[in-house]
């Protein structure tokens, strides 16, 4: 059995037209054939069929229809509408049937037309009548065809073909000439964009093989050895050329010679017959640009051609001549450069730049001649006159040139300034400035220069006259104020006050920021009183009470301090304190300014003003007493005044105690503490009393005091800690343990008590008990980095390193941003090779932690990367200056790797900041043995204890 073909492989059925079943048919648009027309009529179809039959020989053609063949032809098919079909018997039969139908219909229409002329009562038919009817039938058919022909012509006239529409225009083309035809514009490319887009989509890029890149790299390389004749021994290049190092060396020598000539001309004005001088430093600096010149040697010809083309195309363009001359200088051809620039001066005689370039390229003698020619061409050019003056060697000739220049340019401010600078006699300079101000009354610099040369009395007159000429200039008023300051009347005459009124009336008042800048300028030039007057009269200009004036003025003062303009900042604070009389923040800022940048007397005055304005702020009293601690009587008087204003204030009581104790008056200090416990019974007073007795070594008295204090303040954690520490000093460990145990029950949230309790147990050898204490502490204070770190250290000191690592992982999971935990892990739990990676991870997770920054510095220190270690120590100090451990580590680093000046500077900064915190710092600073030691001594003790 033969296999059946696949459906798609089978031939199509006979007379099959694709898409005909679903209604898909072809169509013709107007853009293809013009206006749409009706399809062929039945008569046209019949005539086309008859014509086709005649062609195939099935019927005889009729000559009568030949004249109508053009009407039934398709414009796109000159053969016929149905030229592709086969005329069969069925078609002939159908045509015959349709012909009979047409004849019958024609007879019927003729009968309807003849029904009126015929007699209805004569039924007989005669042969003559039949002939007449046939003739009438023929006439009617001709009439119908003529009517249809007229209708068809009318339709074609109303709906002409595209060919007929352009027939008249085509005939008009006969009159078009060849020149008109050639000037016809090209049609717009409407398909260009689509074509470009399609081309871009079809573009493909492929990676270049490495062999091509390697060949391109090796093509420009030089050989590594040189033969005796100066050529490279590695063979020629791929293009057949050979590298000649001898010529390259000669070219370098040529460029070097040109550079030397250029330097010799620009380094000084050497006269004829004298040796040229070269500035060694400038010459060495200029040699740093030689590399670019050596690379551009091969391009000189190309650049020369380009510039020649530019000069030839536009000889009136001076910049092209200058560029061409400078190219020749770079190529080592100064003579060619001078010739080019000379031609440029001939073509561009009115160009100032080209004359100046010509003067610079020539030597002194020729340059004078060229300057004279330039002055003839441009007598009003100030720059040319100045250059001509600089070419002269003696002052007399220079003055002569400048005076001739002033004859041509009487209103040139630059020339008058040059003339004044050349005068050695003050009287001559004053005469010149007087003449200059008459000719140029709007020049501020000339008026100010004249005022500086005059006597004070005449200077006032000149400034008053200048103010009339320049009413909008605030510089003149500042100059007047400085003049009064020089005469010793800066604080008497309100020059700046009058200036503000006058400028405001003229609507020429500068902004507040501009006045501050002028004040800083006066301070820089030594006019401090004028600086203060400017700030006093202008700082509040344009500000309302609704504005944040205090914050704004404090920012202005800080900005001036950052620019080292301390007098301006002092004036700003003084004005602000006159507006905000009782502002604590302003007084603190002013005191801080005097402490850091003023004298001791200035600081005392600032503190006196502060205690007068804010008598109930004990901080000012304490600072004043501390500053006068060297004079105990003055300090006692200050504290006595403070007691009157602030009775029973514990800070003042404690300051008085410290004053007496520091000066060795122990009994007076003990009596003051006793009185303070009665008048101001606070926990701080009791703690100071206990600490005072401990410092004196009287532990029994301290123990009695702490017992009495705990009856009054059982919730004070420091009192419990002091009680336990006293017992430890007395070697009474059970009592100390009991004190700590009672303290953690009374104040379970105090971390220091838990730490002291745990360390007591660990020192006693009870590691298990110490671990138990810290576990209880972590339950009371769950997220305390200090407690977790202490527990990890207990395990590490006990030799349980794995347990310590496990605890560290748990701690970092709960507190991932603790710098203390990260530092403990990096330094003590991990190997040295992993420290840097852990440190980078820690810095990403922890933001701004001084302990972690110190850890980074210590790691770099151990790797001998000292500069970077010092940078990290500086960052840690900038972040937190109150951390004593940071100062101690930095001091230890500087002791080993720094200079004596650096150590002294660091100690001074530490004393100034007076740090109070830090794990190691507090342990040593709060030891009763170190109670009377100063900050620098504590710093050295802590640095010695660090490991």
Coordinates of N, CA and C in Angstrom, one line a residue, residues 139-312:
X139 N -32.7 52.6 -34.9 CA -32.5 54.0 -34.5 C -32.5 54.1 -33.0
X140 N -33.4 53.4 -32.3 CA -33.4 53.5 -30.9 C -32.1 52.9 -30.2
X141 N -31.6 51.8 -30.8 CA -30.3 51.3 -30.3 C -29.2 52.3 -30.5
X142 N -29.1 52.9 -31.7 CA -28.1 53.9 -31.9 C -28.2 55.1 -31.0
X143 N -29.4 55.5 -30.7 CA -29.7 56.6 -29.8 C -29.2 56.2 -28.4
X144 N -29.5 55.0 -27.9 CA -29.0 54.5 -26.6 C -27.5 54.5 -26.5
X145 N -26.9 54.0 -27.6 CA -25.4 53.9 -27.5 C -24.8 55.3 -27.5
X146 N -25.4 56.2 -28.3 CA -24.9 57.6 -28.3 C -25.0 58.3 -26.9
X147 N -26.2 58.0 -26.3 CA -26.4 58.5 -24.9 C -25.4 57.9 -23.9
X148 N -25.2 56.6 -24.0 CA -24.2 56.0 -23.1 C -22.8 56.5 -23.3
X149 N -22.5 56.7 -24.6 CA -21.2 57.3 -24.9 C -21.0 58.7 -24.3
X150 N -22.1 59.5 -24.4 CA -22.0 60.8 -23.9 C -21.8 60.8 -22.3
X151 N -22.6 59.9 -21.7 CA -22.5 59.7 -20.2 C -21.1 59.2 -19.8
X152 N -20.5 58.3 -20.7 CA -19.2 57.8 -20.4 C -18.1 58.9 -20.5
X153 N -18.3 59.7 -21.5 CA -17.3 60.8 -21.7 C -17.4 61.9 -20.6
X154 N -18.7 62.1 -20.2 CA -18.9 63.1 -19.1 C -18.2 62.5 -17.8
X155 N -18.4 61.2 -17.5 CA -17.8 60.6 -16.3 C -16.2 60.7 -16.4
X156 N -15.7 60.4 -17.6 CA -14.2 60.4 -17.7 C -13.7 61.9 -17.6
X157 N -14.5 62.8 -18.0 CA -14.1 64.2 -17.9 C -14.1 64.7 -16.4
X158 N -15.1 64.2 -15.7 CA -15.1 64.5 -14.3 C -14.1 63.7 -13.4
X159 N -13.8 62.5 -13.9 CA -12.9 61.6 -13.1 C -11.7 61.3 -14.1
X160 N -10.8 62.2 -14.4 CA -9.8 61.9 -15.3 C -8.7 61.0 -14.7
X161 N -8.0 60.3 -15.6 CA -6.9 59.4 -15.1 C -5.7 60.3 -14.8
X162 N -4.8 59.7 -14.0 CA -3.5 60.4 -13.7 C -2.8 60.8 -14.9
X163 N -2.8 60.0 -15.9 CA -2.1 60.3 -17.1 C -2.7 61.6 -17.8
X164 N -4.0 61.7 -17.8 CA -4.7 62.8 -18.4 C -4.5 64.1 -17.6
X165 N -4.4 63.9 -16.2 CA -4.2 65.1 -15.4 C -2.9 65.8 -15.7
X166 N -1.8 65.0 -15.9 CA -0.5 65.6 -16.1 C -0.2 65.8 -17.6
X167 N -1.2 65.7 -18.5 CA -0.9 65.8 -19.9 C -0.5 67.2 -20.2
X168 N -1.2 68.2 -19.6 CA -0.9 69.6 -19.9 C 0.5 70.0 -19.4
X169 N 0.8 69.5 -18.2 CA 2.1 69.8 -17.6 C 3.3 69.1 -18.4
X170 N 3.0 68.0 -18.9 CA 4.0 67.3 -19.8 C 4.3 68.1 -21.0
X171 N 3.2 68.7 -21.6 CA 3.4 69.5 -22.8 C 4.2 70.8 -22.5
X172 N 4.0 71.3 -21.2 CA 4.8 72.5 -20.8 C 6.2 72.2 -20.7
X173 N 6.6 70.9 -20.5 CA 8.1 70.6 -20.3 C 8.9 70.9 -21.6
X174 N 8.2 71.1 -22.7 CA 8.9 71.4 -23.9 C 9.6 72.7 -23.9
X175 N 9.1 73.7 -23.0 CA 9.7 75.0 -22.9 C 10.9 75.1 -21.9
X176 N 11.1 74.0 -21.1 CA 12.2 74.0 -20.1 C 13.5 73.9 -20.8
X177 N 14.4 74.8 -20.4 CA 15.8 74.8 -20.9 C 16.7 73.8 -20.2
X178 N 17.8 73.5 -20.8 CA 18.8 72.6 -20.1 C 19.3 73.1 -18.8
X179 N 19.5 74.5 -18.7 CA 20.0 75.1 -17.5 C 19.0 75.0 -16.4
X180 N 17.7 75.2 -16.7 CA 16.6 75.1 -15.7 C 16.5 73.7 -15.3
X181 N 16.6 72.7 -16.2 CA 16.5 71.3 -15.8 C 17.7 70.9 -14.9
X182 N 18.9 71.4 -15.1 CA 20.0 71.1 -14.3 C 19.9 71.7 -12.9
X183 N 19.2 72.8 -12.8 CA 19.0 73.5 -11.5 C 17.9 73.0 -10.6
X184 N 17.2 72.0 -11.1 CA 16.1 71.4 -10.3 C 16.7 70.8 -9.1
X185 N 16.0 71.0 -7.9 CA 16.5 70.4 -6.6 C 16.3 68.9 -6.6
X186 N 17.2 68.3 -5.8 CA 17.1 66.8 -5.7 C 15.9 66.6 -4.7
X187 N 15.2 65.5 -4.9 CA 14.1 65.1 -4.0 C 14.6 64.7 -2.7
X188 N 13.8 65.0 -1.6 CA 14.2 64.7 -0.3 C 14.2 63.2 0.0
X189 N 15.2 62.7 0.6 CA 15.3 61.3 0.9 C 14.4 60.9 2.1
X190 N 13.2 60.5 1.8 CA 12.3 60.1 2.9 C 12.5 58.8 3.5
X191 N 13.3 58.0 2.8 CA 13.6 56.6 3.4 C 15.0 56.5 4.0
X192 N 15.7 57.7 4.1 CA 17.1 57.6 4.6 C 17.1 57.2 6.1
X193 N 16.2 57.8 6.9 CA 16.2 57.5 8.3 C 15.9 56.0 8.5
X194 N 14.9 55.5 7.8 CA 14.6 54.1 8.0 C 15.8 53.2 7.6
X195 N 16.4 53.6 6.5 CA 17.5 52.8 6.0 C 18.7 52.9 7.0
X196 N 19.0 54.1 7.5 CA 20.0 54.2 8.5 C 19.7 53.4 9.7
X197 N 18.5 53.4 10.2 CA 18.1 52.7 11.4 C 18.3 51.2 11.1
X198 N 17.8 50.7 9.9 CA 18.0 49.3 9.6 C 19.4 48.9 9.5
X199 N 20.3 49.8 9.0 CA 21.7 49.5 8.9 C 22.3 49.4 10.3
X200 N 21.9 50.3 11.2 CA 22.4 50.3 12.5 C 22.1 49.0 13.2
X201 N 20.8 48.6 13.0 CA 20.4 47.3 13.6 C 21.2 46.1 13.1
X202 N 21.6 46.2 11.9 CA 22.2 45.1 11.3 C 23.7 45.1 11.5
X203 N 24.3 46.2 12.2 CA 25.7 46.3 12.4 C 26.1 45.2 13.5
X204 N 27.2 44.7 13.4 CA 27.7 43.7 14.3 C 29.2 44.1 14.6
X205 N 29.6 44.0 15.9 CA 30.9 44.3 16.3 C 31.5 43.0 16.9
X206 N 32.8 42.8 16.6 CA 33.5 41.6 17.0 C 34.7 42.0 17.7
X207 N 35.1 41.2 18.6 CA 36.4 41.4 19.4 C 37.6 41.2 18.5
X208 N 38.5 42.1 18.7 CA 39.8 42.0 17.9 C 40.7 41.0 18.5
X209 N 41.2 40.1 17.7 CA 42.1 39.1 18.3 C 43.3 39.7 19.0
X210 N 43.9 38.9 19.9 CA 45.0 39.4 20.7 C 46.2 39.6 19.8
X211 N 46.3 38.8 18.7 CA 47.4 38.9 17.8 C 47.5 40.3 17.1
X212 N 46.3 40.9 16.8 CA 46.2 42.2 16.2 C 46.7 43.3 17.2
X213 N 46.2 43.1 18.4 CA 46.7 44.1 19.4 C 48.2 44.0 19.7
X214 N 48.7 42.8 19.7 CA 50.1 42.6 20.0 C 50.9 43.2 18.9
X215 N 50.5 43.0 17.6 CA 51.2 43.6 16.5 C 51.2 45.1 16.5
X216 N 50.0 45.7 16.9 CA 49.9 47.1 17.0 C 50.8 47.7 18.1
X217 N 50.9 46.9 19.2 CA 51.8 47.4 20.3 C 53.3 47.3 19.9
X218 N 53.7 46.3 19.1 CA 55.1 46.1 18.8 C 55.5 47.0 17.6
X219 N 54.5 47.5 16.9 CA 54.9 48.2 15.7 C 55.7 49.5 16.0
X220 N 55.4 50.2 17.1 CA 56.1 51.4 17.4 C 57.2 51.4 18.4
X221 N 57.7 50.1 18.8 CA 58.7 50.0 19.7 C 60.1 50.2 19.1
X222 N 61.0 50.7 20.0 CA 62.4 50.9 19.6 C 63.2 49.7 20.0
X223 N 64.3 49.6 19.3 CA 65.3 48.5 19.7 C 65.9 48.8 21.0
X224 N 66.4 47.8 21.6 CA 67.1 48.0 22.9 C 68.5 48.3 22.9
X225 N 69.2 48.2 21.7 CA 70.6 48.4 21.5 C 70.8 49.4 20.3
X226 N 71.9 50.1 20.3 CA 72.2 51.1 19.3 C 73.6 50.7 18.7
X227 N 73.6 50.7 17.4 CA 74.9 50.4 16.7 C 75.8 51.7 16.7
X228 N 77.0 51.5 16.1 CA 77.9 52.6 16.1 C 77.4 53.8 15.3
X229 N 76.6 53.5 14.2 CA 76.2 54.6 13.4 C 74.9 55.2 13.9
X230 N 74.5 54.8 15.1 CA 73.3 55.5 15.7 C 72.0 54.9 15.4
X231 N 71.9 53.7 14.6 CA 70.7 53.1 14.3 C 70.4 51.9 15.3
X232 N 69.2 51.6 15.4 CA 68.8 50.5 16.3 C 69.2 49.1 15.6
X233 N 69.7 48.2 16.4 CA 70.1 46.9 15.9 C 69.0 45.9 15.8
X234 N 67.8 46.3 16.3 CA 66.7 45.3 16.2 C 66.0 45.3 14.9
X235 N 66.6 45.9 13.8 CA 66.0 45.9 12.5 C 65.0 47.1 12.3
X236 N 64.6 47.2 11.1 CA 63.7 48.3 10.7 C 62.3 48.0 11.2
X237 N 61.4 49.1 11.1 CA 60.0 48.9 11.4 C 59.3 48.2 10.3
X238 N 58.1 47.9 10.5 CA 57.3 47.1 9.5 C 57.1 47.9 8.2
X239 N 57.1 49.3 8.3 CA 56.8 50.1 7.2 C 58.1 50.4 6.4
X240 N 59.2 49.8 6.8 CA 60.5 50.0 6.1 C 61.4 51.0 6.7
X241 N 60.9 51.8 7.6 CA 61.7 52.9 8.2 C 62.7 52.3 9.2
X242 N 63.7 53.1 9.5 CA 64.7 52.7 10.5 C 64.9 53.8 11.5
X243 N 64.8 53.4 12.8 CA 65.0 54.4 13.9 C 66.4 54.9 14.0
X244 N 66.6 56.2 13.8 CA 67.9 56.7 13.9 C 68.0 57.5 15.2
X245 N 68.7 57.0 16.2 CA 68.8 57.6 17.5 C 69.8 58.8 17.4
X246 N 70.7 58.8 16.4 CA 71.6 60.0 16.3 C 70.8 61.2 15.9
X247 N 69.9 61.1 15.0 CA 69.1 62.2 14.6 C 68.1 62.7 15.8
X248 N 67.6 61.7 16.5 CA 66.8 62.1 17.6 C 67.6 62.9 18.7
X249 N 68.8 62.4 18.9 CA 69.6 63.1 19.9 C 70.0 64.5 19.4
X250 N 70.2 64.7 18.1 CA 70.5 66.0 17.5 C 69.3 66.9 17.7
X251 N 68.1 66.3 17.4 CA 66.9 67.1 17.6 C 66.7 67.6 19.0
X252 N 67.0 66.7 20.0 CA 66.9 67.1 21.4 C 67.8 68.2 21.7
X253 N 69.0 68.1 21.2 CA 70.0 69.2 21.4 C 69.5 70.5 20.9
X254 N 68.9 70.4 19.7 CA 68.3 71.6 19.1 C 67.2 72.3 19.9
X255 N 66.4 71.4 20.4 CA 65.3 71.9 21.3 C 65.9 72.5 22.6
X256 N 66.8 71.8 23.2 CA 67.5 72.3 24.4 C 68.1 73.7 24.1
X257 N 68.8 73.8 23.0 CA 69.4 75.1 22.6 C 68.3 76.2 22.5
X258 N 67.2 75.9 21.9 CA 66.1 76.9 21.8 C 65.6 77.3 23.2
X259 N 65.5 76.3 24.1 CA 65.0 76.6 25.4 C 66.0 77.5 26.2
X260 N 67.3 77.2 26.0 CA 68.3 78.0 26.6 C 68.2 79.5 26.1
X261 N 68.1 79.6 24.8 CA 68.0 81.0 24.3 C 66.7 81.7 24.8
X262 N 65.6 81.0 24.9 CA 64.4 81.6 25.4 C 64.5 82.0 26.9
X263 N 65.2 81.1 27.6 CA 65.4 81.4 29.1 C 66.3 82.6 29.2
X264 N 67.3 82.7 28.4 CA 68.3 83.8 28.5 C 67.6 85.1 28.2
X265 N 66.7 85.1 27.3 CA 66.0 86.3 26.9 C 65.0 86.8 28.0
X266 N 64.3 85.8 28.6 CA 63.3 86.1 29.6 C 63.8 86.2 31.0
X267 N 65.0 85.8 31.3 CA 65.5 85.9 32.6 C 65.9 87.3 33.1
X268 N 66.2 88.1 32.2 CA 66.7 89.5 32.5 C 66.9 90.3 31.3
X269 N 67.1 91.6 31.5 CA 67.3 92.5 30.4 C 68.8 92.7 30.3
X270 N 69.4 91.8 29.5 CA 70.9 91.9 29.3 C 71.2 92.8 28.2
X271 N 72.2 93.7 28.5 CA 72.6 94.7 27.5 C 73.6 94.1 26.5
X272 N 73.8 94.8 25.4 CA 74.7 94.3 24.4 C 76.1 94.2 25.0
X273 N 76.8 93.0 24.7 CA 78.1 92.8 25.2 C 78.2 92.2 26.6
X274 N 77.1 92.2 27.3 CA 77.2 91.6 28.7 C 76.7 90.2 28.6
X275 N 77.0 89.4 29.6 CA 76.6 88.0 29.7 C 75.2 87.9 30.1
X276 N 74.5 86.9 29.5 CA 73.1 86.6 29.9 C 73.1 85.9 31.2
X277 N 72.0 86.1 32.0 CA 71.8 85.4 33.3 C 70.6 84.5 33.2
X278 N 70.8 83.4 33.8 CA 69.7 82.4 33.8 C 69.3 82.0 35.2
X279 N 68.1 82.1 35.5 CA 67.6 81.7 36.9 C 67.6 80.2 37.0
X280 N 68.5 79.6 37.8 CA 68.6 78.2 37.9 C 67.3 77.5 38.3
X281 N 66.6 78.1 39.3 CA 65.4 77.4 39.8 C 64.3 77.5 38.7
X282 N 64.2 78.6 38.0 CA 63.2 78.7 37.0 C 63.5 77.8 35.8
X283 N 64.8 77.7 35.5 CA 65.2 76.9 34.4 C 64.9 75.4 34.6
X284 N 65.2 75.0 35.8 CA 64.9 73.6 36.2 C 63.4 73.3 36.2
X285 N 62.7 74.3 36.6 CA 61.2 74.2 36.5 C 60.8 74.0 35.1
X286 N 61.3 74.8 34.2 CA 60.9 74.8 32.8 C 61.3 73.5 32.1
X287 N 62.4 72.8 32.6 CA 62.8 71.6 32.0 C 61.8 70.5 32.2
X288 N 60.8 70.6 33.2 CA 59.8 69.6 33.4 C 58.9 69.5 32.3
X289 N 58.8 70.6 31.4 CA 57.9 70.5 30.2 C 58.6 70.1 29.0
X290 N 59.9 69.6 29.1 CA 60.6 69.2 27.9 C 60.1 68.0 27.2
X291 N 59.4 67.1 28.0 CA 58.9 65.8 27.5 C 57.9 66.0 26.4
X292 N 57.0 67.0 26.6 CA 56.0 67.3 25.6 C 56.6 67.8 24.4
X293 N 57.7 68.7 24.5 CA 58.3 69.2 23.3 C 59.0 68.2 22.5
X294 N 59.7 67.2 23.2 CA 60.3 66.1 22.4 C 59.3 65.3 21.6
X295 N 58.2 65.1 22.2 CA 57.2 64.3 21.5 C 56.6 65.0 20.3
X296 N 56.6 66.3 20.3 CA 56.0 67.0 19.3 C 56.9 67.4 18.1
X297 N 58.2 66.9 18.2 CA 59.2 67.3 17.1 C 58.7 66.9 15.8
X298 N 58.2 65.7 15.7 CA 57.7 65.2 14.4 C 56.5 65.8 13.9
X299 N 55.8 66.6 14.7 CA 54.6 67.3 14.3 C 54.8 68.7 13.9
X300 N 56.0 69.2 14.0 CA 56.3 70.6 13.8 C 55.9 71.0 12.3
X301 N 56.3 70.1 11.4 CA 56.0 70.4 10.0 C 54.5 70.5 9.7
X302 N 53.7 69.6 10.3 CA 52.3 69.6 10.1 C 51.7 70.9 10.7
X303 N 52.1 71.2 11.9 CA 51.6 72.4 12.6 C 52.0 73.7 11.8
X304 N 53.2 73.7 11.2 CA 53.7 74.8 10.4 C 52.8 75.0 9.2
X305 N 52.4 73.9 8.5 CA 51.6 74.0 7.4 C 50.2 74.5 7.7
X306 N 49.7 74.0 8.9 CA 48.3 74.4 9.3 C 48.3 75.9 9.6
X307 N 49.3 76.4 10.3 CA 49.4 77.8 10.6 C 49.6 78.7 9.4
X308 N 50.4 78.2 8.5 CA 50.7 78.9 7.3 C 49.4 79.1 6.5
X309 N 48.6 78.0 6.4 CA 47.3 78.1 5.8 C 46.4 79.1 6.4
X310 N 46.4 79.1 7.8 CA 45.6 80.1 8.5 C 46.0 81.5 8.3
X311 N 47.3 81.7 8.2 CA 47.8 83.1 8.0 C 47.5 83.6 6.6
X312 N 47.7 82.7 5.6 CA 47.4 83.0 4.2 C 45.9 83.3 4.0

